[in-house]
Amino acid sequence: AQSVTQPDIHITVSEGASLELRCNYSYGATPYLFWYVQSPGQGLQLLLKYFSGDTLVQGIKGFEAEFKRSQSSFNLRKPSVHWSDAAEYFCAVGPYSGAGSYQLTFGKGTKLSVIP
Amino acid sequence: GAVVSQHPSWVICKSGTSVKIECRSLDFQATTMFWYRQFPKQSLMLMATSNEGSKATYEQGVEKDKFLINHASLTLSTLTVTSAHPEDSSFYICSARDRGRGYEQYFGPGTRLTVT
């Protein structure tokens, strides 16, 4: 069975500092990997995804993530955090069923707090 | 584009009553919708997958007679929690897949259910 581990429950960084959120997955085949952000009262918004190809993926809002198969990791990074980045971040893995639909397995999330 | 709404955003009901939650895709046709449940400080747990015009597929451990899902149109899915109990109190999130935009899921803002 597939699983996702986000080791950090809560991270606090200063505005302008760099950020790395960790994600490790367990999956028997080539994974489809996602990072979502959830703000209070908002739905989950897709930051970026990895299906295949270049292992460094660029997303929205200045985020990027790197897929490392040898480490079963898909860590999210941002070089300079803004106060508006404070939110809950979820890593997810999903198989592609080939039938036009897939299921996602989510990590427990990492809450990001930003100090002005 | 790709906006998903949920109604209500927050509901309180008495034990033993039923509650209906609506999930709508506002600017696209959602052939598939997903219902998740999120506990505090926990990840999203997939409850069921519904395809328009057919019966929902429930995940193991989810009572299909308690959580009734209807996907009667390409823009609307409903989740009815029947005979609600306090342990059903949770945050319920829906997502929708737009076949025309690939295989991404677009998430609603969630519905907070409190059963007293």
mmCIF file of N, CA and C in Angstrom, chain A residues 25 61 74:
data_model
loop_
_atom_site.group_PDB
_atom_site.id
_atom_site.type_symbol
_atom_site.label_atom_id
_atom_site.label_comp_id
_atom_site.label_asym_id
_atom_site.label_seq_id
_atom_site.Cartn_x
_atom_site.Cartn_y
_atom_site.Cartn_z
ATOM 1 N N TYR A 25 7.820 9.054 0.540
ATOM 2 C CA TYR A 25 6.693 8.242 0.112
ATOM 3 C C TYR A 25 7.116 6.778 0.049
ATOM 4 N N LYS A 61 3.776 30.244 -7.247
ATOM 5 C CA LYS A 61 4.155 31.016 -6.065
ATOM 6 C C LYS A 61 5.628 30.854 -5.707
ATOM 7 N N PHE A 74 10.348 13.760 -2.021
ATOM 8 C CA PHE A 74 9.824 14.801 -2.918
ATOM 9 C C PHE A 74 9.681 16.057 -2.069
#
